[in-house]
CSV table of C-alpha atoms and ligand atoms in Angstrom, one decimal:
chain,number,residue,atom,x,y,z
U,1,MET,CA,-15.9,-19.8,14.5
U,2,MET,CA,-17.5,-16.5,15.0
U,3,ILE,CA,-15.7,-13.3,14.1
U,4,ARG,CA,-17.3,-10.3,15.6
U,5,ILE,CA,-17.3,-7.0,13.9
U,6,ILE,CA,-18.2,-4.5,16.5
U,7,VAL,CA,-19.2,-1.1,15.4
U,8,VAL,CA,-20.9,1.9,16.9
U,9,ALA,CA,-24.0,2.7,15.1
U,10,LEU,CA,-23.6,6.4,15.0
U,11,LEU,CA,-24.9,6.8,11.6
U,12,LEU,CA,-27.7,4.4,11.7
U,13,ALA,CA,-30.2,6.8,13.1
U,14,SER,CA,-29.8,9.3,10.3
U,15,ALA,CA,-29.2,6.8,7.6
U,16,GLY,CA,-32.0,4.4,8.4
U,17,ALA,CA,-34.6,6.6,10.2
U,18,THR,CA,-37.1,6.6,7.4
U,19,GLU,CA,-37.2,2.8,7.1
U,20,ASN,CA,-39.2,2.1,10.1
U,21,ILE,CA,-40.6,-1.1,8.8
U,22,THR,CA,-40.8,-3.4,11.7
U,23,GLY,CA,-41.2,-1.0,14.6
U,24,GLU,CA,-38.7,0.2,17.1
U,25,PHE,CA,-35.7,-1.8,18.2
U,26,ILE,CA,-35.6,-2.1,21.9
U,27,ALA,CA,-32.0,-2.5,22.9
U,28,THR,CA,-31.0,-4.6,26.0
U,29,ASN,CA,-27.8,-6.0,27.3
U,30,GLU,CA,-28.2,-9.1,25.1
U,31,TRP,CA,-27.5,-9.3,21.5
U,32,GLN,CA,-30.6,-9.1,19.4
U,33,ILE,CA,-31.1,-9.6,15.7
U,34,ILE,CA,-31.9,-6.3,13.8
U,35,ALA,CA,-34.5,-6.8,11.2
U,36,LYS,CA,-33.8,-5.7,7.7
U,37,GLY,CA,-34.4,-1.9,7.4
U,38,GLN,CA,-35.2,-1.6,11.0
U,39,ALA,CA,-34.1,1.7,12.6
U,40,ILE,CA,-32.1,1.4,15.8
U,41,PRO,CA,-31.2,4.0,18.3
U,42,LYS,CA,-27.8,5.7,18.3
U,43,GLY,CA,-24.8,4.5,20.2
U,44,LEU,CA,-25.4,0.8,20.3
U,45,HIS,CA,-22.9,-2.0,19.6
U,46,VAL,CA,-23.7,-3.6,16.3
U,47,ARG,CA,-22.0,-6.7,15.0
U,48,ILE,CA,-22.4,-9.1,12.2
U,49,ASN,CA,-22.9,-12.7,13.2
U,50,LEU,CA,-20.8,-14.4,10.6
U,51,GLN,CA,-22.5,-17.7,11.0
U,52,THR,CA,-25.9,-16.4,10.2
U,53,GLY,CA,-24.9,-13.3,8.3
U,54,LEU,CA,-27.4,-11.3,10.4
U,55,LYS,CA,-26.8,-8.0,12.1
U,56,GLU,CA,-27.2,-7.8,15.9
U,57,ALA,CA,-27.2,-5.0,18.4
U,58,LYS,CA,-27.1,-4.4,22.1
U,59,LEU,CA,-26.5,-1.7,24.6
U,60,ILE,CA,-22.8,-0.8,25.1
U,61,ASP,CA,-21.6,-2.6,28.1
U,62,GLU,CA,-19.8,-0.5,30.7
U,63,ASN,CA,-16.8,-2.8,30.9
U,64,GLU,CA,-16.4,-2.9,27.1
U,65,ARG,CA,-15.5,0.8,27.1
U,66,GLY,CA,-12.0,1.6,26.1
U,67,THR,CA,-11.8,0.2,22.6
U,68,SER,CA,-10.9,2.8,20.1
U,69,LEU,CA,-14.3,3.1,18.6
U,70,GLN,CA,-16.0,3.7,21.8
U,71,GLU,CA,-13.4,6.2,22.8
U,72,LYS,CA,-14.2,8.1,19.7
U,73,ARG,CA,-17.8,8.1,20.6
U,74,GLU,CA,-17.0,9.3,24.1
U,75,ASP,CA,-14.7,12.1,23.0
U,76,GLU,CA,-16.4,13.3,20.0
U,77,ASN,CA,-20.1,12.6,20.6
U,78,GLU,CA,-21.7,13.1,17.2
U,79,SER,CA,-18.9,14.5,15.1
U,80,LEU,CA,-17.3,11.3,14.2
U,81,GLY,CA,-19.4,9.3,11.9
U,82,LEU,CA,-17.1,6.3,11.5
U,83,ASP,CA,-19.5,3.5,11.4
U,84,TYR,CA,-17.2,0.6,10.8
U,85,LYS,CA,-13.6,-0.4,11.0
U,86,PRO,CA,-12.4,-2.0,7.8
U,87,ASP,CA,-9.1,-3.2,9.2
U,88,ILE,CA,-11.0,-5.4,11.6
U,89,ILE,CA,-12.6,-7.0,8.6
U,90,GLU,CA,-9.3,-7.3,6.8
U,91,GLU,CA,-7.7,-8.8,9.9
U,92,SER,CA,-10.5,-11.3,10.1
U,93,LEU,CA,-10.1,-12.2,6.4
U,94,ARG,CA,-6.4,-12.8,7.1
U,95,LYS,CA,-7.1,-15.1,10.0
U,96,VAL,CA,-9.7,-16.9,8.0
U,97,LYS,CA,-7.1,-17.4,5.2
U,98,GLU,CA,-4.8,-19.1,7.6
U,99,GLN,CA,-7.4,-21.7,8.4
U,100,LYS,CA,-7.0,-24.3,5.7
U,101,GLN,CA,-10.1,-26.1,6.4
U,102,GLN,CA,-13.4,-24.4,5.6
U,103,LYS,CA,-11.3,-21.7,4.0
U,104,LYS,CA,-13.6,-21.0,1.1
U,105,GLN,CA,-16.7,-21.3,3.1
U,106,ASN,CA,-15.6,-18.9,5.7
U,107,TYR,CA,-14.4,-16.4,3.1
U,108,ALA,CA,-17.7,-16.5,1.4
U,109,GLU,CA,-19.5,-15.9,4.7
U,110,LEU,CA,-17.3,-13.0,5.5
U,111,LYS,CA,-17.8,-11.5,2.1
U,112,LYS,CA,-21.5,-11.9,2.3
U,113,ALA,CA,-21.5,-10.4,5.7
U,114,TYR,CA,-19.4,-7.4,4.6
U,115,ASN,CA,-21.6,-6.8,1.6
U,116,GLU,CA,-24.7,-7.0,3.8
U,117,PHE,CA,-23.1,-4.6,6.2
U,118,GLN,CA,-22.2,-2.0,3.6
U,119,LYS,CA,-25.7,-2.2,2.1
U,120,ASN,CA,-27.3,-1.4,5.4
U,121,PHE,CA,-25.2,1.6,6.1
U,122,ARG,CA,-24.5,3.9,3.2
U,123,THR,CA,-23.0,3.8,-0.2
U,124,ASP,CA,-19.2,4.2,-0.4
U,125,GLY,CA,-19.6,7.5,-2.2
U,126,GLU,CA,-21.6,8.9,0.7
U,127,LEU,CA,-19.2,7.5,3.2
U,128,ILE,CA,-16.3,9.2,1.4
U,129,VAL,CA,-18.1,12.5,1.4
U,130,GLU,CA,-18.8,12.1,5.1
U,131,LEU,CA,-15.1,11.3,5.8
U,132,LEU,CA,-14.0,14.3,3.9
U,133,LYS,CA,-16.4,16.5,5.8
U,134,GLN,CA,-15.0,15.2,9.0
U,135,TYR,CA,-11.5,15.9,7.9
U,136,ARG,CA,-12.2,19.4,6.9
U,137,ASN,CA,-13.7,20.0,10.3
U,138,PHE,CA,-10.4,19.3,12.1
U,139,SER,CA,-8.6,22.3,13.3
U,140,LYS,CA,-6.0,23.9,11.0
U,141,THR,CA,-3.4,23.9,13.6
U,142,PRO,CA,-2.3,20.4,14.8
U,143,ILE,CA,-3.9,19.3,18.0
U,144,GLU,CA,-2.7,16.2,19.7
U,145,SER,CA,-6.2,15.0,20.7
U,146,GLU,CA,-7.2,15.0,17.0
U,147,LEU,CA,-4.4,12.8,15.9
U,148,LYS,CA,-6.0,9.5,16.4
U,149,LEU,CA,-9.2,10.6,14.7
U,150,LYS,CA,-7.3,11.8,11.7
U,151,MET,CA,-5.4,8.5,11.5
U,152,ASP,CA,-8.7,6.6,11.7
U,153,THR,CA,-10.2,8.7,8.9
U,154,LEU,CA,-7.1,8.1,6.7
U,155,GLU,CA,-7.2,4.4,7.4
U,156,ASN,CA,-10.8,4.2,6.3
U,157,LEU,CA,-10.0,6.2,3.2
U,158,GLU,CA,-7.1,3.9,2.4
U,159,TYR,CA,-9.4,1.0,2.5
U,160,LEU,CA,-12.2,2.6,0.5
U,161,LEU,CA,-10.1,4.2,-2.2
U,162,HIS,CA,-8.6,1.0,-3.5
U,163,GLN,CA,-11.7,0.9,-5.6
U,164,ILE,CA,-11.3,2.9,-8.8
U,165,ASP,CA,-14.7,4.6,-8.6
U,166,ASN,CA,-14.2,5.5,-5.0
U,167,ALA,CA,-10.9,7.1,-5.7
U,168,LEU,CA,-12.4,9.2,-8.4
U,169,VAL,CA,-15.2,10.4,-6.1
U,170,PHE,CA,-12.5,11.3,-3.5
U,171,ILE,CA,-10.6,13.3,-6.1
U,172,ASP,CA,-13.7,14.9,-7.5
U,173,LYS,CA,-14.6,16.1,-4.0
U,174,ALA,CA,-11.2,17.8,-3.6
U,175,GLY,CA,-9.8,15.1,-1.3
U,176,LEU,CA,-6.3,15.6,-2.8
U,177,ASP,CA,-6.2,19.3,-2.1
U,178,ASP,CA,-8.0,19.3,1.2
U,179,VAL,CA,-6.6,16.1,2.9
U,180,LEU,CA,-3.6,14.6,1.2
U,181,LEU,CA,-1.6,17.5,-0.1
U,182,PRO,CA,-1.4,19.5,3.1
U,183,ILE,CA,-0.2,16.4,5.0
U,184,VAL,CA,2.3,15.3,2.4
U,185,VAL,CA,3.7,18.8,2.0
U,186,ASN,CA,3.5,20.4,5.4
U,187,GLU,CA,2.7,17.8,8.1
U,188,THR,CA,5.5,17.1,10.6
U,189,ASN,CA,3.9,14.2,12.3
U,190,VAL,CA,5.5,11.1,10.7
U,191,PRO,CA,2.7,8.6,11.4
U,192,LEU,CA,0.2,11.0,9.8
U,193,ARG,CA,2.4,11.4,6.7
U,194,ILE,CA,2.7,7.6,6.4
U,195,SER,CA,-1.0,7.2,6.5
U,196,ALA,CA,-1.6,9.9,4.0
U,197,MET,CA,0.9,8.3,1.6
U,198,ARG,CA,-0.8,5.0,2.0
U,199,VAL,CA,-4.0,6.6,1.0
U,200,LEU,CA,-2.2,8.1,-2.0
U,201,GLY,CA,-0.9,4.7,-2.9
U,202,SER,CA,-4.3,3.3,-2.7
U,203,VAL,CA,-5.7,6.1,-4.9
U,204,THR,CA,-3.1,5.7,-7.6
U,205,SER,CA,-2.7,1.9,-7.9
U,206,ASN,CA,-4.0,0.7,-11.2
U,207,ASN,CA,-6.1,3.8,-11.7
U,208,PRO,CA,-4.9,5.8,-14.7
U,209,LYS,CA,-7.4,8.7,-14.2
U,210,ALA,CA,-6.4,9.1,-10.6
U,211,GLN,CA,-2.7,8.9,-11.6
U,212,ILE,CA,-3.1,11.8,-13.9
U,213,LYS,CA,-4.8,13.9,-11.2
U,214,VAL,CA,-2.2,13.1,-8.6
U,215,PHE,CA,0.5,13.9,-11.1
U,216,GLU,CA,-1.0,17.2,-11.9
U,217,LYS,CA,-1.0,18.1,-8.2
U,218,ASN,CA,2.7,17.6,-8.2
U,219,PHE,CA,2.7,14.8,-5.7
U,220,GLY,CA,5.6,13.2,-7.7
U,221,SER,CA,8.1,15.7,-6.6
U,222,HIS,CA,6.8,15.9,-3.1
U,223,LEU,CA,7.3,12.2,-2.8
U,224,ALA,CA,10.7,12.4,-4.3
U,225,GLN,CA,11.5,15.1,-1.6
U,226,ILE,CA,10.5,12.7,1.1
U,227,LEU,CA,12.6,9.9,-0.4
U,228,MET,CA,15.5,12.3,-0.5
U,229,SER,CA,15.3,13.2,3.2
U,230,SER,CA,13.6,10.5,5.3
U,231,THR,CA,15.3,7.6,7.1
U,232,ASN,CA,12.2,6.2,8.7
U,233,SER,CA,11.5,2.8,7.1
U,234,GLY,CA,7.8,3.1,7.4
U,235,GLU,CA,7.8,6.4,5.8
U,236,LEU,CA,10.1,5.3,3.0
U,237,SER,CA,8.0,2.3,2.3
U,238,ALA,CA,4.8,4.2,2.1
U,239,ALA,CA,6.4,6.9,-0.1
U,240,LEU,CA,7.9,4.2,-2.4
U,241,HIS,CA,4.5,2.5,-2.7
U,242,ALA,CA,2.8,5.7,-3.7
U,243,PHE,CA,5.7,6.7,-6.0
U,244,GLY,CA,5.7,3.4,-7.8
U,245,SER,CA,1.9,3.4,-8.2
U,246,LEU,CA,1.9,6.9,-9.5
U,247,LEU,CA,4.6,6.1,-12.2
U,248,ARG,CA,3.5,2.7,-13.4
U,249,LYS,CA,2.2,2.7,-17.0
U,250,PHE,CA,2.4,6.5,-17.0
U,251,PRO,CA,5.3,7.4,-19.3
U,252,LEU,CA,4.6,11.1,-19.1
U,253,ALA,CA,4.9,11.2,-15.4
U,254,GLN,CA,8.0,8.9,-15.6
U,255,GLN,CA,9.6,11.3,-18.0
U,256,ARG,CA,8.9,14.4,-15.9
U,257,ILE,CA,9.6,13.0,-12.5
U,258,LEU,CA,12.5,10.7,-13.1
U,259,SER,CA,14.3,13.2,-15.3
U,260,THR,CA,14.4,15.7,-12.4
U,261,SER,CA,14.6,14.6,-8.8
U,262,GLY,CA,13.0,11.2,-9.1
U,263,THR,CA,15.9,9.0,-10.2
U,264,GLN,CA,18.2,10.7,-7.7
U,265,ALA,CA,15.8,10.1,-4.9
U,266,LEU,CA,15.5,6.4,-5.6
U,267,ILE,CA,19.3,6.1,-5.7
U,268,ARG,CA,19.7,8.0,-2.5
U,269,VAL,CA,17.6,5.5,-0.7
U,270,LEU,CA,19.7,2.7,-2.1
U,271,ARG,CA,22.8,4.5,-1.0
U,272,SER,CA,21.8,5.4,2.5
U,273,SER,CA,23.5,3.4,5.2
U,274,GLN,CA,20.5,4.1,7.5
U,275,VAL,CA,18.0,2.3,5.3
U,276,GLU,CA,17.4,-1.3,5.8
U,277,LEU,CA,17.7,-3.9,3.0
U,278,ARG,CA,14.0,-4.6,2.9
U,279,THR,CA,13.3,-1.0,1.9
U,280,LYS,CA,16.1,-0.9,-0.6
U,281,ALA,CA,14.6,-4.0,-2.2
U,282,LYS,CA,11.4,-2.0,-2.9
U,283,VAL,CA,13.5,0.6,-4.7
U,284,ILE,CA,15.2,-2.1,-6.7
U,285,THR,CA,11.9,-3.5,-7.7
U,286,ILE,CA,10.5,-0.2,-8.9
U,287,ILE,CA,13.7,0.4,-11.0
U,288,SER,CA,13.4,-3.0,-12.5
U,289,ASP,CA,9.7,-2.7,-13.3
U,290,LEU,CA,10.1,0.7,-14.9
U,291,VAL,CA,13.0,-0.4,-17.1
U,292,GLN,CA,11.1,-3.5,-18.2
U,293,GLU,CA,7.9,-1.6,-18.8
U,294,LYS,CA,9.5,0.5,-21.4
U,295,ARG,CA,11.2,-2.4,-23.0
U,296,SER,CA,8.1,-4.5,-23.3
U,297,VAL,CA,6.1,-1.6,-24.7
U,298,LEU,CA,8.7,-1.0,-27.4
U,299,GLU,CA,9.0,-4.7,-28.1
U,300,SER,CA,5.3,-5.2,-28.5
U,301,ALA,CA,5.2,-2.2,-30.8
U,302,GLY,CA,7.9,-3.7,-32.9
U,303,SER,CA,6.1,-6.9,-33.4
U,304,GLN,CA,2.8,-5.5,-34.6
U,305,GLU,CA,1.1,-2.6,-36.4
U,306,VAL,CA,1.0,0.3,-34.0
U,307,PRO,CA,-2.7,1.1,-33.5
U,308,ASP,CA,-3.6,4.4,-32.0
U,309,GLY,CA,-1.0,4.1,-29.2
U,310,THR,CA,1.5,6.3,-31.0
U,311,SER,CA,1.6,9.1,-28.5
U,312,ALA,CA,2.1,6.9,-25.6
U,313,MET,CA,4.8,5.2,-27.6
U,314,ALA,CA,6.5,8.5,-28.4
U,315,GLN,CA,6.5,9.2,-24.7
U,316,TYR,CA,8.2,5.9,-24.0
U,317,VAL,CA,10.8,6.6,-26.7
U,318,LEU,CA,11.6,9.9,-25.1
U,319,LEU,CA,12.0,8.3,-21.7
U,320,GLU,CA,15.7,7.8,-20.9
U,321,PHE,CA,15.4,6.2,-17.5
U,322,GLU,CA,18.4,3.9,-18.1
U,323,SER,CA,20.7,6.8,-18.9
U,324,TRP,CA,19.4,8.8,-15.9
U,325,LEU,CA,20.2,5.8,-13.7
U,326,GLU,CA,23.7,5.6,-15.1
U,327,THR,CA,24.2,9.4,-14.6
U,328,HIS,CA,23.1,9.3,-11.0
U,329,GLY,CA,25.5,6.5,-10.0
U,330,TYR,CA,23.1,3.5,-10.1
U,331,CYS,CA,25.7,1.0,-11.2
U,332,SER,CA,28.2,1.8,-8.4
U,333,THR,CA,25.4,2.1,-5.8
U,334,MET,CA,24.1,-1.4,-6.6
U,335,ASP,CA,27.7,-2.7,-6.6
U,336,ASN,CA,28.1,-1.2,-3.1
U,337,VAL,CA,24.8,-2.6,-1.7
U,338,LEU,CA,25.8,-6.1,-2.7
U,339,THR,CA,29.4,-5.9,-1.8
U,340,LYS,CA,28.7,-4.5,1.7
U,341,ASP,CA,25.5,-6.4,2.5
U,342,PHE,CA,25.8,-9.8,1.0
U,343,LEU,CA,26.2,-11.6,4.3
U,344,HIS,CA,22.8,-10.2,5.4
U,345,LEU,CA,21.4,-11.1,2.0
U,346,ILE,CA,22.1,-14.7,2.4
U,347,GLU,CA,19.4,-15.0,5.1
U,348,GLN,CA,16.9,-13.1,3.0
U,349,PRO,CA,16.3,-15.1,-0.2
U,350,GLU,CA,13.3,-13.0,-1.3
U,351,ILE,CA,15.5,-10.0,-1.5
U,352,VAL,CA,18.1,-11.9,-3.3
U,353,GLU,CA,15.5,-12.8,-5.8
U,354,GLN,CA,14.5,-9.2,-6.4
U,355,LEU,CA,18.1,-8.1,-6.6
U,356,SER,CA,18.9,-10.9,-9.1
U,357,MET,CA,16.1,-9.9,-11.4
U,358,THR,CA,17.1,-6.3,-11.3
U,359,LEU,CA,20.8,-7.1,-11.9
U,360,ASP,CA,19.6,-9.1,-14.9
U,361,THR,CA,17.3,-6.4,-16.2
U,362,THR,CA,19.9,-3.6,-15.9
U,363,GLU,CA,23.1,-5.6,-16.7
U,364,ASN,CA,23.2,-4.0,-20.1
U,365,ILE,CA,23.6,-0.6,-18.5
U,366,CYS,CA,26.2,-1.5,-15.9
U,367,HIS,CA,28.2,-4.3,-17.5
U,368,PRO,CA,31.4,-2.3,-17.8
U,369,LEU,CA,31.5,-1.5,-14.1
U,370,TRP,CA,30.0,-4.7,-12.7
U,371,SER,CA,32.1,-7.0,-14.7
U,372,GLU,CA,35.3,-5.4,-13.3
U,373,SER,CA,34.1,-5.5,-9.7
U,374,SER,CA,35.8,-8.1,-7.7
U,375,GLY,CA,33.6,-7.2,-4.7
U,376,LEU,CA,30.4,-7.9,-6.6
U,377,ARG,CA,31.8,-11.1,-8.0
U,378,HIS,CA,32.7,-12.3,-4.6
U,379,ALA,CA,29.3,-11.4,-3.2
U,380,LEU,CA,27.3,-13.1,-5.9
U,381,LEU,CA,29.4,-16.2,-5.9
U,382,THR,CA,29.3,-16.5,-2.2
U,383,ILE,CA,25.5,-16.3,-2.1
U,384,ARG,CA,25.3,-18.7,-5.1
U,385,ASN,CA,27.6,-21.2,-3.4
U,386,ARG,CA,25.7,-21.0,-0.2
U,387,TYR,CA,22.4,-21.7,-2.0
U,388,VAL,CA,23.7,-24.3,-4.4
U,389,HIS,CA,23.8,-27.0,-1.7
U,390,SER,CA,20.6,-26.0,-0.1
U,391,LYS,CA,17.8,-28.5,0.4
U,392,ASP,CA,15.3,-25.7,-0.2
U,393,GLU,CA,14.0,-25.6,-3.8
U,394,TYR,CA,13.6,-21.8,-3.7
U,395,ARG,CA,17.2,-21.3,-2.8
U,396,LEU,CA,18.3,-23.9,-5.4
U,397,GLU,CA,16.4,-22.0,-8.1
U,398,LEU,CA,18.0,-18.8,-7.0
U,399,SER,CA,21.4,-20.4,-7.2
U,400,GLN,CA,20.7,-21.2,-10.9
U,401,ILE,CA,19.6,-17.6,-11.6
U,402,LEU,CA,22.8,-16.3,-9.9
U,403,THR,CA,24.9,-18.6,-11.9
U,404,LYS,CA,23.5,-17.2,-15.1
U,405,ILE,CA,24.1,-13.7,-14.0
U,406,CYS,CA,27.6,-14.5,-13.0
U,407,GLU,CA,28.2,-16.1,-16.4
U,408,LYS,CA,26.9,-13.0,-18.2
U,409,LEU,CA,29.1,-10.7,-16.0
U,410,PHE,CA,32.2,-12.7,-15.5
U,411,ASN,CA,32.1,-15.3,-18.2
U,412,LYS,CA,34.1,-18.4,-17.4
U,413,ALA,CA,35.1,-17.1,-14.1
U,414,ALA,CA,31.9,-18.2,-12.5
U,415,LYS,CA,32.4,-21.8,-13.5
U,416,HIS,CA,36.0,-22.2,-12.4
U,417,THR,CA,36.7,-20.1,-9.5
U,418,GLU,CA,35.6,-20.0,-5.9
U,419,LEU,CA,33.6,-23.2,-6.1
M,501,NAG,C1,-41.7,3.2,14.2
M,501,NAG,O1,-42.8,2.2,14.4
M,501,NAG,C2,-43.3,2.2,15.7
M,501,NAG,C3,-44.3,1.0,15.7
M,501,NAG,O2,-45.0,0.9,14.5
M,501,NAG,C4,-43.9,3.5,16.0
M,501,NAG,O3,-44.4,3.5,17.3
M,501,NAG,C5,-42.8,4.6,15.9
M,501,NAG,O4,-43.3,5.8,16.2
M,501,NAG,C6,-42.2,4.5,14.5
M,501,NAG,N1,-41.0,5.4,14.5
M,501,NAG,C7,-40.8,6.3,13.5
M,501,NAG,C8,-39.5,7.1,13.7
M,501,NAG,O5,-41.5,6.4,12.6
M,502,NAG,C1,-20.9,17.3,21.9
M,502,NAG,O1,-20.1,17.6,23.0
M,502,NAG,C2,-20.1,19.0,23.2
M,502,NAG,C3,-19.2,19.3,24.4
M,502,NAG,O2,-18.2,18.3,24.5
M,502,NAG,C4,-21.4,19.7,23.4
M,502,NAG,O3,-21.3,21.0,23.5
M,502,NAG,C5,-22.3,19.3,22.2
M,502,NAG,O4,-23.6,19.8,22.4
M,502,NAG,C6,-22.3,17.8,22.0
M,502,NAG,N1,-23.1,17.5,20.8
M,502,NAG,C7,-24.1,16.6,20.8
M,502,NAG,C8,-24.8,16.5,19.6
M,502,NAG,O5,-24.3,15.9,21.8
M,503,NAG,C1,-18.3,20.5,10.9
M,503,NAG,O1,-18.4,21.6,11.7
M,503,NAG,C2,-19.6,22.4,11.3
M,503,NAG,C3,-19.5,23.7,12.2
M,503,NAG,O2,-18.4,23.7,13.0
M,503,NAG,C4,-20.8,21.6,11.7
M,503,NAG,O3,-22.0,22.4,11.3
M,503,NAG,C5,-20.8,20.3,10.9
M,503,NAG,O4,-21.9,19.5,11.2
M,503,NAG,C6,-19.6,19.6,11.1
M,503,NAG,N1,-19.6,18.4,10.2
M,503,NAG,C7,-19.2,17.2,10.6
M,503,NAG,C8,-19.2,16.2,9.5
M,503,NAG,O5,-18.7,17.0,11.7
M,504,NAG,C1,2.2,24.6,3.4
M,504,NAG,O1,2.5,25.6,4.3
M,504,NAG,C2,2.8,26.8,3.7
M,504,NAG,C3,3.3,27.8,4.8
M,504,NAG,O2,2.4,27.8,5.8
M,504,NAG,C4,1.6,27.3,3.0
M,504,NAG,O3,1.8,28.6,2.3
M,504,NAG,C5,1.2,26.3,1.9
M,504,NAG,O4,0.0,26.7,1.3
M,504,NAG,C6,1.0,24.9,2.6
M,504,NAG,N1,0.8,23.9,1.5
M,504,NAG,C7,-0.2,23.1,1.5
M,504,NAG,C8,-0.3,22.2,0.4
M,504,NAG,O5,-1.0,23.1,2.4
């Protein structure tokens, strides 16, 4: 199988011009191997042959025009230096994964080809600086024709900034102020906002230094604002991902953001009748993770000598997420979600799993209300009873988890009624 990664070599001329090792590359209509370090003219099609791992190039065929990358070249002649399309690579990786045979071999080839590819273009850092330059060059007022270019730039950033060092370069070069903040705060185009929040999620996930910078720029309350007002599921998902990544393992941010609008925003999403269950499940997971995070930090502190983590510990102690949840109506909101939607839930066991975990994690907060709720009891028992006879192991396992929750909440009731 050959996966072709087609790119337009806009940057090659400037990036590789000094490495004229093997003479000029004469492009034709046929694919030809590009020697290592060989400079090639601008505007060619370049691909990686994944069987050989070699780069090849040819002239752009007239009837190949119309792909997005070439359009860019047409529209923007030099200004757009995007020299590759990471999502194509990711898509390829995904397809490769699906093939059970040769899986490992193909993956290794892809990875090798990708590394080779990167090496021959520029470093990630240079690429990020280039992307930022391009972004700053867009007009200040929104122009329809620039939309796709902006989206592409953001998509490339999202891919690159998963890496911790890359994210820090982006922040160091004022990417938060110049690109993300204006979009998240002022942009009216929803797809652009979604892309920007994906980039933000990419920047903050598992990256403590980046989390601090993003927090200092007040993204937490901007995201909460979006969670308070949006009904678009794509937008909510992107916002939730960024919100969760910003808050995880960052007790100070949790304290500041969740004590103000943050908790309310999460519960608002759960409460909205216009938001689908899948999106609500994301909220539920964030809530459960944050409640558990504090507990496990405090537990681990109790079981050993506290080393120098005392200040983080103090921040967790001050964090009262559980009581903010209660104040903002979390218990009755969860009760409502289950009572109203349990029939839809039956068909979505992954969401049932997330819900069950969260019910279990937060049962101590909501016990008084939940244990008296006949609607909740009916919902949980119905799902449990439906799964208990399933031939599917996953559902069977869920039925056991649900039984335990019901026993905690309703004591004997679970065993003797509605079976
Ligand atoms: C590259 O090498 C070829 C052949 O050696 C030479 O004719 C050409 O001028 C060189 N180009 C550059 C940019 O140095
Ligand atoms: C790009 O296109 C514009 C007009 O569309 C033109 O003025 C400019 O010279 C072109 N730049 C290059 C480098 O070709
Ligand atoms: C941005 O625009 C300036 C002037 O308009 C130009 O000199 C510069 O080359 C452009 N940069 C990029 C990356 O397009
Ligand atoms: C958002 O727009 C307002 C009004 O135009 C402006 O004052 C503000 O600086 C903008 N904020 C950002 C982050 O771009």
